[in-house]
Amino acid sequence: MRKKVQTFFRRIVDSGESVRAKIFILLTIIGMFSLILALIADIFLHENMGEISALLVTVLVAPLITYLAVKKNRIQLGASIMSVLVVGFVVPLVFCFGGGLTGGGVIWFVFAYLYIGIILVGTFRIVMMTLLTILIFALYIASFFVPELIVSHERFGWYLDSGVSILLVGFSVYYMVRTQYRLYVEESEKAKLQAKKIEEMNRAQSRFFSSMSHEIRTPINTIIGLNEMILRADVSEDVAENAANIQSASKILLSLINDILDMSKMESGKMEIVKVQYDVGKMLSEIVNMTWIKADEKGLKFSVYVDPSMPSQLFSDEVRIKQILLNLLNNAVKYTKEGSISLSVHCVKTDAGKAIVTYSVEDTGIGIRKESIPHLFDAFRREDNEKNRYIEGTGLGLSIVKQLVDLLGGTISVNSVYTKGSTFVVSLEQEIADEKMMGEFGMRKLGQALDKPKYNRSFEAPEARILVVDDNATNLLVVKKLLKETKVIIDTAENASKCLNMTLQNRYNMIFMDHLMPGMDGIECLHALRDQAGGLCKDAPVVALTANAGSENQALYRREGFDEYLVKPIDSSELERTVLKLLPENLVTVIDNVDENFEPETIIREMRTKIPILITTDSTADLPAELLSKLNIPIVPYKVRMNEGVFYDGIETGNSAIIRSLEDGSVVAGSEEPTVQEYENFFSEQLTYAQHIIHISMGKHISKGYENACEAALAFYNVKVFDSGQLSSGTGLLVLYAKELAESGQYDPEMIVRELLKKQEKIKTSFVISTTDYLYRSGHLSSFINKLCNALMFHPVLITRNSYMKVYRLWAGGIERIKPKYIQSLFRNPSDIDKSILFITYAGIKLSEAEKIRDEVSRFIGFDRVYIQKASPSIAINCGIGSFGLIFARK
Ligand code: ADP
């Protein structure tokens, strides 16, 4: 029996059902089982027919509901029906017919709580538990006040009923909890097993990738190496073209393999960062060397700027930094048809002897859509549009770049304007290994790398003798052929023991050693060589020659005592450079003198200093034009719609023209904020002069400008849009304050924004409106209020609060009488006012009147600077002629 129950349990546990369905089935079975036993006991005891029928109905209906719920996969519905059945039917009937408090019904309450509590989820569980509680209360109260509702039992009957109920409920509660627990254990074991399987699969996968990469490198080595021999030979144009194509295809294949290997390493968490001391100038030269030819071939200008104060030696993972920059530069070339690409490197030293180095890669290419930017660093994600459909790529590059930057503890961000170009900025903190400044960046010509395809050997060493150890015969052939022109004498050994034999007989000037070989591997062979009794090459330089790429391998080979490290497929110029470096000088005749400073024509070094933070705003900030130009605050114009068409605020139409139009009633639709596109163009233009922009916009509930600017800013990591919460010169006042902060050497945009938030609360912007007609026209007031104000000669005072424009109070009477009252109300208590700046911003009043207002103000308070400023057309349209505002800050 026990075995059968166990088998039954297992079948349910192993069924493909969800955990919830399994709990539901098992608990219902346990519940039904105890109800059937209760039913049998009731029949046997000749219990009340009401109770017997209630149990019978439940025992028949409940399995049916459970079956249908599981079959139709409607577990939640089934559980809900069951719980309604329990609360609405089983519990009250069993209580009333089962003898009330003196029967077994009370004990079934416990069962009901447990059953509902486990099978239901969410709000419905709370609802049903509450209903059950209310029901129990009601039953208790009813049995107290209306005892005749309860069918009473004889003394023996209620003892027996209660006893049987205790046993049944007790056991079923035990089984329910036990089942739940077993299910939990089973499921968690299953999950553990699955996790282990996945881990195993991941391990197998990364093993596979790593061995695949290793295996593929070996034939590519042959292809690239032997193909290079064809390129070097005097062959027909046709053959040369084919060979060039083979070369570029093999390089693509190689970079693909590198990407896949890197991805698999990252996924298995095996990507290691190996920090070494490196020469910054040399590294950057290498990068530029590898990119400029590609840019040149596409007719692109290539500019490089390196901060002269950059330390000459840094300590970080040189290999990975190179990989990051090459990836970004290659993308820049790949996605740019015309124009230019540039690499600029800046450096800020920190107190802790470190440097934060910022590398920017900028291009004038196809750009990236705003909506694609958030997914740009996801693996396998390529922007799918007509423009890049035919540009080869896998979508792995940027994902690898991002993960490498993360591993190096840095940041990467992108600015891009679709169709205009992109800028990728990587910031990495690195230790300074040598404080000496790099000075002017001079490209170093590195061996043959800069020479266009035609090969020229860089040295000759006919008396030098080299041993190459590799188990793969073609690899040996490739090295031999690649070094043929240098006339070096080359011996080969296809395994470690042969190598050790040869080093007993010959003195080699250097040895190339493969790592993975059957029998003794390269590292073991190196150790044997160094300790070889009677060996003639104990001190000879040994270069590891390996198909295992990655900076962790570089560290391994250095640790083991190799003098250099070359990755297969072997780069011919790298190979020659290494041989030249390690051979004794007296054996070598250098043929092509290496220029220390070499400047290819396409590379233009330019010193472009961008200001750290630029403050920009909208034309509606109502700042004097002289101030805007003196302080270098660029503005985005709002537009004014007039009968004659749409005009740019302040550029195409002046304030007086608007006032004239307002007076003759010809303004049609009012003002319009800049579009997202206009903001985007504005930001991208301004970013050529600045590293960061803080754009201060008019209150977000007053105009849609803020929303548009925010949307445009999504395309730039270094544009922040700040809601001034104000209008007109209130925004302007905040702009002046932001400018002051930015000029004071506060270069952290976040910090400036925090300060602005504090200042914002202190700005007091208010306008007295001479007539409400304009507000009504621009949709800020209802027709009723407008009519009322006109009839009663009410003049509203507008203020800004929480980015909304609000009517603060209504003054009755002529505007001339109101002016002094308004001024007095503002400056009655001058002690808490910041006396540095006051704006008197007006629309459609004479300058002399504005000056009178200034004089009136000066009776109460003296400001250091008072700007009498005509409101911009957009503001004038909304406030109307005869309006003026007094704008200042509180302390
Ligand atoms: P791949 O270039 O192999 O497609 P990446 O991960 O390097 O993969 O880039 C992902 C996508 O990002 C590219 O498909 C391209 O749409 C976009 N992208 C990357 N760099 C640039 C760039 N400089 N200009 C425009 N689009 C770019």
XYZ file of C-alpha atoms in Angstrom, residues 152 242 339 606 777:
5
model
C -27.702 18.875 18.108
C 43.134 37.222 -55.188
C 34.210 62.947 -43.470
C 44.772 68.892 -33.567
C -6.129 83.160 -26.444
